[in-house]
mmCIF file of C-alpha atoms in Angstrom:
data_model
loop_
_atom_site.group_PDB
_atom_site.id
_atom_site.type_symbol
_atom_site.label_atom_id
_atom_site.label_comp_id
_atom_site.label_asym_id
_atom_site.label_seq_id
_atom_site.Cartn_x
_atom_site.Cartn_y
_atom_site.Cartn_z
ATOM 1 C CA MET A 1 7.598 8.287 -0.058
ATOM 2 C CA LYS A 2 3.386 9.599 -0.010
ATOM 3 C CA ASN A 3 0.818 9.355 2.687
ATOM 4 C CA LEU A 4 -1.489 6.631 2.496
ATOM 5 C CA VAL A 5 -4.844 5.966 3.232
ATOM 6 C CA LEU A 6 -5.750 2.411 3.299
ATOM 7 C CA TYR A 7 -9.520 1.745 2.470
ATOM 8 C CA ALA A 8 -10.977 -1.711 2.294
ATOM 9 C CA PRO A 9 -13.757 -3.810 3.561
ATOM 10 C CA PRO A 10 -13.551 -5.958 6.785
ATOM 11 C CA ALA A 11 -11.629 -9.032 7.167
ATOM 12 C CA ALA A 12 -9.326 -7.253 4.048
ATOM 13 C CA GLY A 13 -6.001 -7.466 6.441
ATOM 14 C CA LYS A 14 -5.732 -3.751 6.527
ATOM 15 C CA GLY A 15 -4.225 -3.690 10.487
ATOM 16 C CA THR A 16 -1.147 -6.557 8.789
ATOM 17 C CA GLN A 17 -0.672 -4.696 6.266
ATOM 18 C CA CYS A 18 -0.141 -1.701 8.395
ATOM 19 C CA GLU A 19 1.935 -2.982 11.299
ATOM 20 C CA LEU A 20 4.464 -4.047 7.819
ATOM 21 C CA LEU A 21 4.693 -0.348 6.494
ATOM 22 C CA ALA A 22 4.650 0.429 10.093
ATOM 23 C CA GLN A 23 7.970 -1.712 11.062
ATOM 24 C CA ASN A 24 9.914 -1.676 7.873
ATOM 25 C CA PHE A 25 9.367 2.280 6.479
ATOM 26 C CA GLY A 26 8.403 4.319 9.332
ATOM 27 C CA TYR A 27 5.141 4.990 8.734
ATOM 28 C CA LYS A 28 2.943 6.222 11.473
ATOM 29 C CA ILE A 29 -0.626 4.413 11.672
ATOM 30 C CA LEU A 30 -3.770 7.126 12.242
ATOM 31 C CA SER A 31 -6.765 4.381 13.418
ATOM 32 C CA ILE A 32 -9.958 6.509 13.465
ATOM 33 C CA GLY A 33 -11.181 4.459 15.715
ATOM 34 C CA GLN A 34 -8.392 4.755 18.000
ATOM 35 C CA ILE A 35 -8.446 8.356 17.537
ATOM 36 C CA LEU A 36 -12.369 8.507 18.182
ATOM 37 C CA ARG A 37 -11.777 6.768 21.503
ATOM 38 C CA ASN A 38 -9.081 8.211 22.573
ATOM 39 C CA ALA A 39 -11.947 11.879 22.388
ATOM 40 C CA ARG A 40 -13.807 10.102 24.108
ATOM 41 C CA SER A 41 -14.122 13.052 26.846
ATOM 42 C CA ARG A 42 -16.691 14.990 28.942
ATOM 43 C CA GLU A 43 -14.442 18.289 28.987
ATOM 44 C CA SER A 44 -14.984 19.313 25.525
ATOM 45 C CA GLU A 45 -17.874 19.812 23.474
ATOM 46 C CA VAL A 46 -16.520 17.188 20.442
ATOM 47 C CA GLY A 47 -15.952 15.139 23.560
ATOM 48 C CA ARG A 48 -19.218 15.250 24.521
ATOM 49 C CA ILE A 49 -20.528 14.272 21.060
ATOM 50 C CA ILE A 50 -18.134 11.108 20.527
ATOM 51 C CA ILE A 51 -20.190 9.967 23.843
ATOM 52 C CA GLU A 52 -22.965 10.415 23.113
ATOM 53 C CA THR A 53 -23.053 8.960 18.677
ATOM 54 C CA GLN A 54 -20.886 6.112 20.149
ATOM 55 C CA ASP A 55 -22.793 5.182 22.802
ATOM 56 C CA LYS A 56 -26.046 4.922 20.526
ATOM 57 C CA GLY A 57 -24.176 3.115 18.252
ATOM 58 C CA ILE A 58 -24.854 6.014 15.138
ATOM 59 C CA LEU A 59 -21.699 7.457 13.256
ATOM 60 C CA THR A 60 -20.021 10.445 14.561
ATOM 61 C CA PRO A 61 -21.139 13.227 12.315
ATOM 62 C CA ASP A 62 -18.450 13.987 9.217
ATOM 63 C CA ASN A 63 -17.257 17.462 10.691
ATOM 64 C CA ILE A 64 -16.710 15.952 14.005
ATOM 65 C CA VAL A 65 -14.263 12.984 12.643
ATOM 66 C CA ALA A 66 -12.632 15.475 10.354
ATOM 67 C CA THR A 67 -12.249 17.815 13.057
ATOM 68 C CA VAL A 68 -10.194 15.171 15.335
ATOM 69 C CA LEU A 69 -8.375 13.631 12.659
ATOM 70 C CA ASN A 70 -7.371 16.962 11.913
ATOM 71 C CA ASP A 71 -5.653 17.489 15.498
ATOM 72 C CA GLU A 72 -4.173 14.484 15.237
ATOM 73 C CA LEU A 73 -2.783 14.807 12.248
ATOM 74 C CA LYS A 74 -1.172 18.352 13.225
ATOM 75 C CA LYS A 75 1.095 16.025 15.963
ATOM 76 C CA TYR A 76 2.477 13.826 13.083
ATOM 77 C CA GLN A 77 3.611 16.849 10.796
ATOM 78 C CA GLY A 78 6.761 15.660 9.115
ATOM 79 C CA ASN A 79 5.758 12.148 9.391
ATOM 80 C CA HIS A 80 4.654 9.746 6.900
ATOM 81 C CA ILE A 81 1.361 8.480 8.278
ATOM 82 C CA ILE A 82 -1.599 6.061 7.629
ATOM 83 C CA ILE A 83 -4.992 6.540 7.363
ATOM 84 C CA ASP A 84 -6.799 3.455 8.353
ATOM 85 C CA GLY A 85 -10.549 3.226 8.740
ATOM 86 C CA TYR A 86 -10.780 6.604 6.927
ATOM 87 C CA PRO A 87 -13.104 7.981 4.691
ATOM 88 C CA ARG A 88 -16.602 5.822 5.410
ATOM 89 C CA ASN A 89 -18.287 7.869 2.720
ATOM 90 C CA ILE A 90 -17.561 10.397 -0.223
ATOM 91 C CA GLU A 91 -18.742 13.399 2.527
ATOM 92 C CA GLN A 92 -15.746 12.195 4.387
ATOM 93 C CA ALA A 93 -13.442 11.477 1.426
ATOM 94 C CA LYS A 94 -13.851 15.434 0.274
ATOM 95 C CA LEU A 95 -13.466 16.770 3.968
ATOM 96 C CA LEU A 96 -9.991 14.557 4.645
ATOM 97 C CA ASP A 97 -8.916 16.447 0.660
ATOM 98 C CA SER A 98 -8.986 20.045 3.170
ATOM 99 C CA ILE A 99 -6.894 18.238 5.872
ATOM 100 C CA PHE A 100 -4.211 15.957 4.591
ATOM 101 C CA ASP A 101 -2.243 15.959 0.842
ATOM 102 C CA ASN A 102 0.414 14.346 -0.438
ATOM 103 C CA TYR A 103 -1.748 10.889 -0.764
ATOM 104 C CA LEU A 104 -2.003 7.628 -2.366
ATOM 105 C CA VAL A 105 -5.174 5.236 -2.143
ATOM 106 C CA ILE A 106 -4.854 1.568 -1.686
ATOM 107 C CA ASN A 107 -7.498 -0.122 -1.803
ATOM 108 C CA LEU A 108 -7.877 -3.850 -1.006
ATOM 109 C CA SER A 109 -9.989 -5.472 -2.745
ATOM 110 C CA ILE A 110 -11.684 -8.933 -1.187
ATOM 111 C CA ASP A 111 -14.467 -11.513 -2.085
ATOM 112 C CA ARG A 112 -17.779 -11.440 0.201
ATOM 113 C CA GLU A 113 -17.467 -14.691 0.883
ATOM 114 C CA PHE A 114 -13.918 -15.017 1.354
ATOM 115 C CA ALA A 115 -13.933 -12.298 4.006
ATOM 116 C CA LYS A 116 -16.930 -13.288 5.926
ATOM 117 C CA LYS A 117 -14.012 -16.980 5.766
ATOM 118 C CA ARG A 118 -11.655 -14.539 7.212
ATOM 119 C CA THR A 119 -14.008 -13.077 9.739
ATOM 120 C CA LEU A 120 -16.039 -16.287 11.382
ATOM 121 C CA GLY A 121 -13.311 -18.071 11.756
ATOM 122 C CA ARG A 122 -10.756 -15.746 13.330
ATOM 123 C CA ILE A 123 -9.697 -16.827 16.996
ATOM 124 C CA ASN A 124 -7.702 -14.993 18.981
ATOM 125 C CA CYS A 125 -5.060 -16.402 21.602
ATOM 126 C CA LYS A 126 -5.738 -14.407 24.701
ATOM 127 C CA GLY A 127 -1.797 -14.833 25.934
ATOM 128 C CA CYS A 128 0.193 -12.953 23.042
ATOM 129 C CA ASN A 129 -2.799 -12.212 21.043
ATOM 130 C CA LYS A 130 -1.519 -13.883 18.364
ATOM 131 C CA VAL A 131 -3.968 -14.370 15.709
ATOM 132 C CA TYR A 132 -5.558 -17.876 14.138
ATOM 133 C CA ASN A 133 -8.571 -19.105 11.141
ATOM 134 C CA ILE A 134 -10.065 -22.428 11.811
ATOM 135 C CA PHE A 135 -11.031 -22.484 8.073
ATOM 136 C CA PHE A 136 -7.912 -21.891 6.573
ATOM 137 C CA GLU A 137 -4.845 -25.072 6.938
ATOM 138 C CA ASP A 138 -2.083 -22.960 6.874
ATOM 139 C CA MET A 139 -3.372 -20.520 9.511
ATOM 140 C CA SER A 140 -4.882 -23.099 12.092
ATOM 141 C CA PRO A 141 -3.421 -24.083 15.030
ATOM 142 C CA LYS A 142 -1.887 -27.422 15.765
ATOM 143 C CA ILE A 143 -4.094 -28.574 18.775
ATOM 144 C CA GLU A 144 -7.576 -27.583 18.221
ATOM 145 C CA GLY A 145 -8.641 -24.215 20.660
ATOM 146 C CA LYS A 146 -4.921 -24.145 22.053
ATOM 147 C CA CYS A 147 -2.017 -21.308 20.762
ATOM 148 C CA ASP A 148 1.209 -22.697 19.210
ATOM 149 C CA ILE A 149 3.191 -20.582 20.788
ATOM 150 C CA CYS A 150 1.940 -19.969 24.660
ATOM 151 C CA GLY A 151 -0.734 -22.641 24.701
ATOM 152 C CA ALA A 152 -3.229 -20.235 25.732
ATOM 153 C CA GLU A 153 -7.144 -20.949 25.166
ATOM 154 C CA LEU A 154 -8.082 -19.587 21.602
ATOM 155 C CA LYS A 155 -11.596 -17.651 21.422
ATOM 156 C CA SER A 156 -13.265 -15.859 18.866
ATOM 157 C CA ARG A 157 -14.188 -12.010 19.000
ATOM 158 C CA THR A 158 -17.666 -11.044 20.324
ATOM 159 C CA ASP A 159 -17.901 -8.992 16.841
ATOM 160 C CA ASP A 160 -17.090 -11.841 14.555
ATOM 161 C CA ASN A 161 -19.985 -12.944 14.076
ATOM 162 C CA GLU A 162 -21.900 -13.358 11.030
ATOM 163 C CA ASN A 163 -24.600 -10.206 11.807
ATOM 164 C CA SER A 164 -21.781 -7.840 12.786
ATOM 165 C CA PHE A 165 -19.755 -9.118 9.641
ATOM 166 C CA ASN A 166 -22.597 -8.318 7.023
ATOM 167 C CA VAL A 167 -23.475 -4.869 8.850
ATOM 168 C CA ARG A 168 -20.209 -3.788 8.132
ATOM 169 C CA TYR A 169 -19.484 -5.504 4.765
ATOM 170 C CA ASP A 170 -22.717 -3.927 3.354
ATOM 171 C CA VAL A 171 -21.715 -0.652 4.431
ATOM 172 C CA TYR A 172 -18.765 -0.451 2.616
ATOM 173 C CA GLU A 173 -21.048 -1.688 -0.725
ATOM 174 C CA GLN A 174 -23.313 0.952 -0.166
ATOM 175 C CA ASN A 175 -20.277 3.392 0.100
ATOM 176 C CA ALA A 176 -17.215 2.024 -1.981
ATOM 177 C CA PRO A 177 -18.653 2.557 -5.538
ATOM 178 C CA GLU A 178 -18.723 6.440 -5.463
ATOM 179 C CA ILE A 179 -15.588 6.552 -3.237
ATOM 180 C CA LEU A 180 -13.451 4.664 -5.671
ATOM 181 C CA GLU A 181 -14.893 6.852 -8.269
ATOM 182 C CA TYR A 182 -13.766 10.049 -6.526
ATOM 183 C CA TYR A 183 -10.296 8.943 -5.890
ATOM 184 C CA GLU A 184 -10.225 7.372 -9.628
ATOM 185 C CA ARG A 185 -10.521 10.648 -11.053
ATOM 186 C CA LYS A 186 -8.003 12.122 -8.918
ATOM 187 C CA GLY A 187 -5.458 9.934 -10.393
ATOM 188 C CA ILE A 188 -4.604 8.398 -6.510
ATOM 189 C CA LEU A 189 -6.341 4.984 -6.672
ATOM 190 C CA ASN A 190 -4.400 1.806 -6.654
ATOM 191 C CA ILE A 191 -5.988 -1.360 -6.316
ATOM 192 C CA VAL A 192 -4.685 -4.343 -4.664
ATOM 193 C CA ASP A 193 -6.189 -8.279 -4.283
ATOM 194 C CA CYS A 194 -6.524 -9.634 -0.931
ATOM 195 C CA SER A 195 -6.777 -13.134 -1.912
ATOM 196 C CA VAL A 196 -3.294 -13.920 -1.929
ATOM 197 C CA THR A 197 -0.583 -14.350 0.672
ATOM 198 C CA LYS A 198 0.341 -11.538 3.054
ATOM 199 C CA GLU A 199 3.396 -11.470 1.497
ATOM 200 C CA GLU A 200 2.262 -10.882 -1.571
ATOM 201 C CA ILE A 201 -0.261 -8.414 -0.636
ATOM 202 C CA TYR A 202 2.353 -6.346 1.080
ATOM 203 C CA SER A 203 4.948 -6.803 -1.708
ATOM 204 C CA LYS A 204 2.166 -5.302 -4.032
ATOM 205 C CA ILE A 205 2.062 -2.156 -1.775
ATOM 206 C CA VAL A 206 5.838 -1.854 -1.987
ATOM 207 C CA GLU A 207 5.542 -1.521 -5.441
ATOM 208 C CA ILE A 208 2.913 1.263 -5.732
ATOM 209 C CA ILE A 209 4.366 3.395 -2.339
ATOM 210 C CA LYS A 210 7.910 3.408 -4.108
ATOM 211 C CA GLY A 211 6.461 3.957 -8.072
ATOM 212 C CA ILE A 212 7.550 1.152 -9.260
#
């Protein structure tokens, strides 16, 4: 079984698929965002650079991200790994090849307007963290504003707004063609349509990693 890189625009459902693969196949999930947050520290030069860039709202330099990721990968030698949230540009894709091997790339493909509905309609339970979506009947709560499971209040995330979505999707669209072409040339790119159910998406991913 190969390692995986999940590459996708916002609201494609990476988190859900990562959790399913971890539960059923024992994959270890390495989220770049979480790794960088964990590495924030004034005790090291790398940690200080991460703090400085994140607090200014700018991207952490590619070489710093690669260094932190490489350190994290060393902790999971012998495990099957999913990298989530990386690469974000072609330079990072090339850097990844120097520290990560035996992997497939799965691009979760989703239409921009469909992804926007997923983002702007998303509401989360403050009690049990269950996620709902007001724009999709099968994902809407039975009682408006209340969780079906625990009855707690439902709220949207502060970053689930149209401006934030557009910025994140624009960044993806700017970088995706070059990254996807790079992986296609390497013969490791797999594209999965995310306009279907999460079960159908997962089934397709399983076929890919099993080589069916």
